[in-house]
Short mmCIF file of C-alpha atoms in Angstrom, two decimals:
data_model
loop_
_atom_site.label_atom_id
_atom_site.label_comp_id
_atom_site.label_asym_id
_atom_site.label_seq_id
_atom_site.Cartn_x
_atom_site.Cartn_y
_atom_site.Cartn_z
CA SER O 1 31.25 48.25 24.26
CA TRP O 2 30.63 44.57 24.92
CA THR O 3 27.48 42.73 23.83
CA ILE O 4 26.68 39.60 25.82
CA LEU O 5 24.77 37.03 23.79
CA PRO O 6 22.27 34.90 25.72
CA PRO O 7 23.08 31.18 25.77
CA GLU O 8 21.46 28.98 23.12
CA PRO O 9 18.75 26.58 24.37
CA GLU O 10 19.51 22.86 24.16
CA PHE O 11 16.67 20.34 24.48
CA ILE O 12 16.58 16.79 25.82
CA THR O 13 13.37 14.81 25.33
CA TYR O 14 12.61 11.69 27.38
CA LEU O 15 10.12 9.14 26.05
CA ASP O 16 8.51 6.23 27.87
CA VAL O 17 5.45 4.00 27.58
CA ASP O 18 3.34 2.96 30.57
CA SER O 19 0.49 0.45 30.11
CA GLY O 20 0.26 1.50 26.48
CA ASN O 21 0.14 5.23 27.32
CA LEU O 22 2.85 7.36 25.74
CA VAL O 23 4.70 9.57 28.20
CA GLY O 24 7.13 12.37 27.42
CA ARG O 25 9.14 14.96 29.26
CA ALA O 26 11.41 17.64 27.84
CA ASP O 27 14.05 19.73 29.54
CA VAL O 28 15.70 22.81 28.15
CA TYR O 29 19.26 23.71 29.13
CA TYR O 30 20.95 27.10 29.05
CA ASP O 31 24.58 26.26 29.71
CA ASN O 32 24.26 24.06 32.81
CA THR O 33 20.92 25.41 34.02
CA ARG O 34 17.95 23.10 33.44
CA PHE O 35 14.28 24.06 33.11
CA ALA O 36 11.23 21.85 32.58
CA LEU O 37 9.91 22.85 29.18
CA ALA O 38 6.29 21.91 29.94
CA ALA O 39 6.27 24.33 32.89
CA LEU O 40 5.43 27.01 30.32
CA LEU O 41 1.97 25.47 30.29
CA ASN O 42 1.59 26.35 34.01
CA GLY O 43 1.71 30.04 33.17
CA ASP O 44 5.00 30.52 34.98
CA SER O 45 7.02 33.63 34.12
CA PRO O 46 10.23 32.44 32.43
CA GLU O 47 13.61 34.06 32.99
CA SER O 48 14.40 36.95 30.68
CA PHE O 49 17.38 35.26 28.99
CA ARG O 50 15.33 32.25 27.81
CA SER O 51 14.28 32.01 24.18
CA LEU O 52 10.50 31.81 24.29
CA GLU O 53 10.32 31.48 20.53
CA ALA O 54 12.54 28.35 20.45
CA GLU O 55 10.95 26.82 23.55
CA GLY O 56 7.42 27.54 22.31
CA SER O 57 8.17 25.98 18.93
CA MET O 58 9.62 22.86 20.60
CA LEU O 59 6.66 22.57 22.95
CA GLU O 60 4.25 22.92 20.05
CA LEU O 61 5.99 20.05 18.25
CA LEU O 62 5.78 17.78 21.29
CA LEU O 63 2.09 18.59 21.85
CA ARG O 64 1.41 17.47 18.28
CA TYR O 65 2.21 13.90 19.31
CA LEU O 66 1.65 14.04 23.10
CA PRO O 67 -1.40 16.31 23.28
CA HIS O 68 -2.19 16.03 27.04
CA TYR O 69 -0.44 17.68 29.98
CA ASP O 70 -0.20 16.56 33.59
CA PRO O 71 0.76 19.66 35.66
CA SER O 72 1.51 17.63 38.79
CA TYR O 73 4.40 15.79 37.14
CA ARG O 74 4.98 18.30 34.34
CA ILE O 75 4.80 15.58 31.72
CA LEU O 76 3.10 15.30 28.36
CA PHE O 77 1.23 12.13 27.46
CA ALA O 78 -1.06 10.47 24.96
CA PRO O 79 -3.60 7.81 25.93
CA LYS O 80 -3.24 4.25 24.64
CA ASP O 81 -4.05 4.54 20.94
CA ALA O 82 -2.48 2.66 18.02
CA GLU O 83 -2.69 5.58 15.60
CA LEU O 84 -1.12 8.09 18.02
CA THR O 85 1.67 5.63 18.80
CA PHE O 86 2.32 4.94 15.12
CA ASP O 87 2.42 8.66 14.28
CA LEU O 88 4.93 9.34 17.05
CA LEU O 89 7.18 6.46 15.98
CA ASP O 90 6.90 7.07 12.26
CA ARG O 91 6.93 10.86 11.96
CA GLY O 92 7.26 12.35 15.41
CA ILE O 93 10.63 11.00 16.51
CA PRO O 94 12.43 11.99 13.26
CA GLU O 95 11.01 15.53 13.65
CA ILE O 96 11.93 15.76 17.34
CA LEU O 97 15.46 14.53 16.62
CA GLN O 98 16.02 17.52 14.35
CA ARG O 99 15.65 19.83 17.36
CA SER O 100 16.39 17.77 20.44
CA GLU O 101 18.41 14.92 21.86
CA VAL O 102 16.03 12.02 22.48
CA ARG O 103 16.40 9.45 25.27
CA MET O 104 14.10 6.42 25.40
CA THR O 105 13.41 3.77 27.99
CA ASP O 106 13.77 0.11 27.03
CA ARG O 107 9.98 -0.18 27.10
CA PHE O 108 9.70 2.58 24.52
CA LYS O 109 12.46 1.10 22.36
CA ALA O 110 10.43 -2.12 22.18
CA LEU O 111 7.86 -0.28 20.06
CA LYS O 112 8.80 -0.85 16.43
CA VAL O 113 7.63 0.22 12.99
CA ARG O 114 8.42 -2.11 10.11
CA ASN O 115 7.90 -1.51 6.44
CA ARG O 116 9.69 -4.49 4.93
CA SER O 117 9.21 -8.22 4.71
CA LYS O 118 10.59 -10.89 2.40
CA PHE O 119 8.04 -12.38 0.02
CA ASP O 120 8.55 -15.47 -2.10
CA ILE O 121 6.48 -16.01 -5.23
CA GLY O 122 6.42 -19.62 -6.40
CA LEU O 123 6.06 -19.80 -10.20
CA SER O 124 5.55 -22.96 -12.24
CA VAL O 125 4.08 -23.73 -15.66
CA GLU O 126 2.01 -26.78 -16.52
CA SER O 127 -0.38 -27.41 -19.42
CA ASN O 128 -0.31 -23.76 -20.50
CA LEU O 129 -1.31 -22.65 -17.02
CA LEU O 130 0.80 -20.63 -14.62
CA ASP O 131 0.68 -21.81 -10.98
CA ILE O 132 1.43 -19.05 -8.47
CA SER O 133 1.83 -19.21 -4.70
CA VAL O 134 2.73 -16.40 -2.27
CA THR O 135 4.50 -16.82 1.09
CA SER O 136 6.30 -14.53 3.55
CA SER O 137 9.27 -15.42 5.71
CA ASP O 138 8.07 -13.47 8.75
CA LEU O 139 4.36 -12.78 8.26
CA SER O 140 1.57 -15.27 8.76
CA PRO O 141 -1.01 -15.73 5.96
CA GLU O 142 -3.55 -13.94 8.17
CA GLU O 143 -1.23 -10.94 8.62
CA LEU O 144 -0.44 -10.80 4.90
CA LEU O 145 -4.16 -10.91 4.14
CA ASP O 146 -4.77 -8.06 6.60
CA ILE O 147 -1.95 -6.07 4.98
CA LEU O 148 -3.41 -6.44 1.48
CA TYR O 149 -6.96 -5.53 2.55
CA SER O 150 -5.71 -2.57 4.63
CA TYR O 151 -3.50 -1.28 1.82
CA LYS O 152 -6.45 -1.30 -0.60
CA LYS O 153 -8.43 0.67 1.99
CA LYS O 154 -5.56 3.21 2.10
CA LYS O 155 -4.76 2.63 5.78
CA LYS O 156 -1.43 3.88 7.08
CA PHE O 157 -0.45 0.75 9.02
CA ILE O 158 -1.61 -2.45 10.65
CA THR O 159 -0.61 -3.87 14.04
CA LEU O 160 1.03 -7.29 13.82
CA LYS O 161 0.47 -10.12 16.31
CA ASN O 162 3.78 -9.38 18.08
CA GLY O 163 2.77 -5.73 18.60
CA ASP O 164 4.96 -4.26 15.85
CA PHE O 165 3.47 -1.75 13.46
CA PHE O 166 3.71 -2.59 9.77
CA LYS O 167 3.79 0.59 7.69
CA LEU O 168 1.69 0.63 4.51
CA ASP O 169 2.26 4.24 3.39
CA ASP O 170 4.71 4.48 0.47
CA ASN O 171 5.45 0.77 0.76
CA GLU O 172 6.85 -0.26 -2.61
CA SER O 173 6.83 -4.01 -1.96
CA ILE O 174 3.20 -4.08 -0.86
CA ALA O 175 2.26 -1.85 -3.79
CA GLN O 176 3.87 -4.37 -6.15
CA LEU O 177 2.05 -7.28 -4.51
CA VAL O 178 -1.27 -5.46 -4.91
CA GLU O 179 -0.43 -4.59 -8.52
CA MET O 180 0.35 -8.25 -9.18
CA MET O 181 -2.85 -9.35 -7.45
CA GLU O 182 -4.95 -6.97 -9.53
CA ALA O 183 -3.22 -7.97 -12.76
CA LEU O 184 -4.09 -11.60 -12.01
CA HIS O 185 -7.71 -10.57 -11.27
CA VAL O 186 -7.82 -12.38 -7.92
CA SER O 187 -9.03 -11.33 -4.48
CA PRO O 188 -6.62 -10.88 -1.55
CA LYS O 189 -7.90 -14.16 -0.07
CA GLU O 190 -7.26 -16.06 -3.30
CA PHE O 191 -3.85 -14.40 -3.55
CA VAL O 192 -2.74 -15.52 -0.09
CA THR O 193 -4.36 -18.92 0.35
CA GLY O 194 -3.43 -21.83 -1.87
CA LYS O 195 -2.16 -21.80 -5.44
CA MET O 196 -3.55 -19.53 -8.13
CA HIS O 197 -3.93 -20.57 -11.74
CA SER O 198 -3.45 -17.99 -14.46
CA PRO O 199 -2.89 -18.03 -18.24
CA ALA O 200 0.76 -18.83 -18.97
CA TYR O 201 1.28 -15.63 -20.97
CA ARG O 202 1.29 -13.70 -17.69
CA ALA O 203 4.64 -15.34 -16.92
CA LEU O 204 6.43 -12.64 -18.93
CA TYR O 205 4.77 -9.85 -16.96
CA LEU O 206 5.45 -11.48 -13.59
CA ASP O 207 9.08 -12.21 -14.44
CA LYS O 208 9.64 -8.57 -15.37
CA MET O 209 8.03 -7.44 -12.12
CA MET O 210 10.29 -9.75 -10.11
CA GLU O 211 13.37 -8.09 -11.63
CA ALA O 212 12.34 -4.68 -10.30
CA SER O 213 11.67 -5.66 -6.69
CA GLN O 214 14.07 -5.77 -3.74
CA ASP O 215 11.86 -7.68 -1.31
CA ILE O 216 9.89 -9.95 -3.64
CA TYR O 217 11.74 -13.06 -4.70
CA ALA O 218 10.66 -15.69 -7.19
CA THR O 219 11.13 -19.43 -7.05
CA ARG O 220 10.85 -20.46 -10.71
CA ASP O 221 10.52 -24.06 -11.87
CA SER O 222 12.40 -25.36 -14.93
CA ARG O 223 9.42 -24.94 -17.28
CA PHE O 224 8.93 -21.35 -16.21
CA LYS O 225 12.64 -20.61 -16.73
CA SER O 226 12.54 -22.29 -20.15
CA LEU O 227 9.52 -20.24 -21.20
CA ILE O 228 11.13 -16.94 -20.19
CA LYS O 229 14.42 -17.89 -21.86
CA GLU O 230 12.65 -18.60 -25.16
CA PHE O 231 11.13 -15.13 -25.22
CA LYS O 232 14.42 -13.47 -24.25
CA THR O 233 16.29 -15.21 -27.08
CA ILE O 234 13.78 -14.86 -29.93
CA GLU O 235 16.53 -14.30 -32.52
CA ASP O 236 17.93 -17.76 -31.74
CA ALA O 237 14.55 -19.54 -31.75
CA ASP O 238 14.47 -22.84 -33.67
CA PHE O 239 11.92 -21.71 -36.23
CA GLU O 240 13.43 -21.68 -39.69
CA VAL O 241 12.14 -19.23 -42.26
CA PRO O 242 10.72 -21.14 -45.27
CA LYS O 243 13.42 -21.55 -47.95
CA THR O 244 11.42 -19.64 -50.54
CA LEU O 245 11.41 -16.53 -48.32
CA LYS O 246 14.86 -16.65 -46.65
CA SER O 247 16.35 -14.14 -49.07
CA THR O 248 13.19 -12.00 -49.03
CA LEU O 249 12.76 -11.27 -45.33
CA ARG O 250 14.88 -8.57 -43.75
CA LYS O 251 16.55 -9.32 -40.42
CA TYR O 252 13.93 -7.57 -38.28
CA GLN O 253 11.17 -9.34 -40.24
CA SER O 254 12.79 -12.71 -39.51
CA VAL O 255 12.85 -11.79 -35.82
CA GLY O 256 9.16 -10.82 -36.02
CA TYR O 257 8.41 -14.14 -37.72
CA ARG O 258 10.20 -16.10 -34.95
CA TRP O 259 8.39 -14.08 -32.30
CA LEU O 260 5.02 -14.95 -33.84
CA ARG O 261 6.01 -18.63 -34.06
CA THR O 262 7.10 -18.63 -30.41
CA LEU O 263 3.77 -17.10 -29.37
CA ASP O 264 1.91 -19.75 -31.36
CA ALA O 265 4.01 -22.58 -29.90
CA HIS O 266 2.87 -21.59 -26.41
CA SER O 267 -0.75 -20.84 -27.43
CA PHE O 268 -0.23 -17.16 -26.65
CA GLY O 269 -1.91 -14.26 -28.39
CA GLY O 270 0.07 -11.23 -29.50
CA ILE O 271 0.07 -8.01 -31.50
CA LEU O 272 2.68 -7.34 -34.18
CA ALA O 273 2.79 -3.58 -33.92
CA ASP O 274 5.38 -2.49 -36.49
CA ASP O 275 4.87 0.87 -38.19
CA MET O 276 3.02 1.08 -41.50
CA GLY O 277 5.06 -0.16 -44.45
CA LEU O 278 7.46 -2.37 -42.48
CA GLY O 279 6.03 -5.64 -43.73
CA LYS O 280 3.58 -6.91 -41.14
CA THR O 281 1.56 -8.72 -43.82
CA LEU O 282 4.69 -10.46 -45.14
CA GLN O 283 5.66 -11.62 -41.65
CA VAL O 284 2.20 -13.09 -41.02
CA ILE O 285 1.93 -14.94 -44.33
CA THR O 286 5.45 -16.31 -43.73
CA VAL O 287 4.09 -17.83 -40.52
CA LEU O 288 1.11 -19.28 -42.40
CA LEU O 289 3.40 -20.78 -45.06
CA ALA O 290 5.71 -22.31 -42.43
CA VAL O 291 2.78 -23.92 -40.62
CA LYS O 292 1.45 -25.31 -43.93
CA ASN O 293 4.88 -26.69 -44.89
CA GLU O 294 5.30 -28.37 -41.51
CA ASN O 295 1.85 -29.96 -41.63
CA PRO O 296 1.37 -30.88 -45.31
CA GLY O 297 -1.42 -33.37 -44.71
CA ASN O 298 -3.19 -31.53 -41.92
CA SER O 299 -3.25 -27.86 -42.86
CA ARG O 300 -6.24 -25.82 -41.77
CA PRO O 301 -7.50 -22.50 -43.12
CA ALA O 302 -6.44 -19.23 -41.47
CA PHE O 303 -9.11 -16.60 -40.86
CA ILE O 304 -7.92 -13.05 -41.55
CA VAL O 305 -10.02 -10.10 -40.42
CA THR O 306 -9.11 -6.94 -42.35
CA PRO O 307 -10.76 -3.77 -43.67
CA ALA O 308 -12.35 -4.37 -47.07
CA SER O 309 -9.91 -1.91 -48.64
CA LEU O 310 -7.00 -4.23 -47.77
CA VAL O 311 -8.43 -7.53 -48.99
CA TYR O 312 -6.80 -7.19 -52.41
CA ASN O 313 -3.51 -6.14 -50.81
CA TRP O 314 -3.46 -9.41 -48.85
CA LYS O 315 -4.26 -11.41 -52.03
CA GLU O 316 -1.50 -9.59 -53.93
CA GLU O 317 1.07 -10.23 -51.16
CA CYS O 318 0.15 -13.92 -51.06
CA SER O 319 0.39 -14.27 -54.85
CA ARG O 320 3.76 -12.49 -54.89
CA PHE O 321 5.53 -14.08 -51.92
CA THR O 322 3.64 -17.27 -51.01
CA PRO O 323 1.92 -18.67 -54.13
CA ALA O 324 1.64 -22.00 -52.29
CA LEU O 325 -1.05 -20.38 -50.15
CA SER O 326 -4.46 -20.17 -51.77
CA ALA O 327 -6.42 -17.04 -50.87
#
């Protein structure tokens, strides 16, 4: 016996926009026979060979984004609303495309969702201060300010002056800008308008952040570049270990010594966080000896804060390795 399989339904969805209102129509085809999908909402009795499960599922999807029905024209629509429009463009169309061919009018194609922009961070160092400025190639300062405020309020998007939607959900570049802004402890307005001044030690953090971003570029001045280079080439820093300790310090301790000297040269603070027993005390008193040797007539005391149980350990280390230092 022969079994005749019913034809598979094929959907075509038409999308338009009229005075800001979203308009949609969907047809379902069985071979060359066309039916208006929304006619199901009229209560019409469909032909027996049609797949009500597939058509109902498709209609349900469309109603999620175009929730109103006009029975006279058998069209679905959504009133002028920025959030409904954004949802259709951002999530709706990709979902509809999985089940249907989609045809759009030129007016509908003019609706756009963007999630990227090019940002330039100007970085310069002067007098131990880091000057920072933020600009965008295609967003005005007012739009960038709106984006930052809206992102912090967890909004999904903003509408730009040209009518485009700028997506904020899962936007890595904007997340990095906000992270940078919060790390600098400035408000969105301070971040966008004029130059910001920050301690120079934040240069290292900002430079690392720039390396990880696709849409955030940095314009670095020569002093900024020089500062970063010095910290990336600590082993080659021009800080000689005092002659009396050259044969005493291990290689990693010499690197730690040069790192501490580089921090000091730029008036930075830092934490030498080697494990116990790796010679942190020796590295620090090497720095103190070097500073004393380089300033024989102008040496100042160093103030060491330590648990009482370690006071004698410090004195013993100084007597053993740096007898020129009085403790």
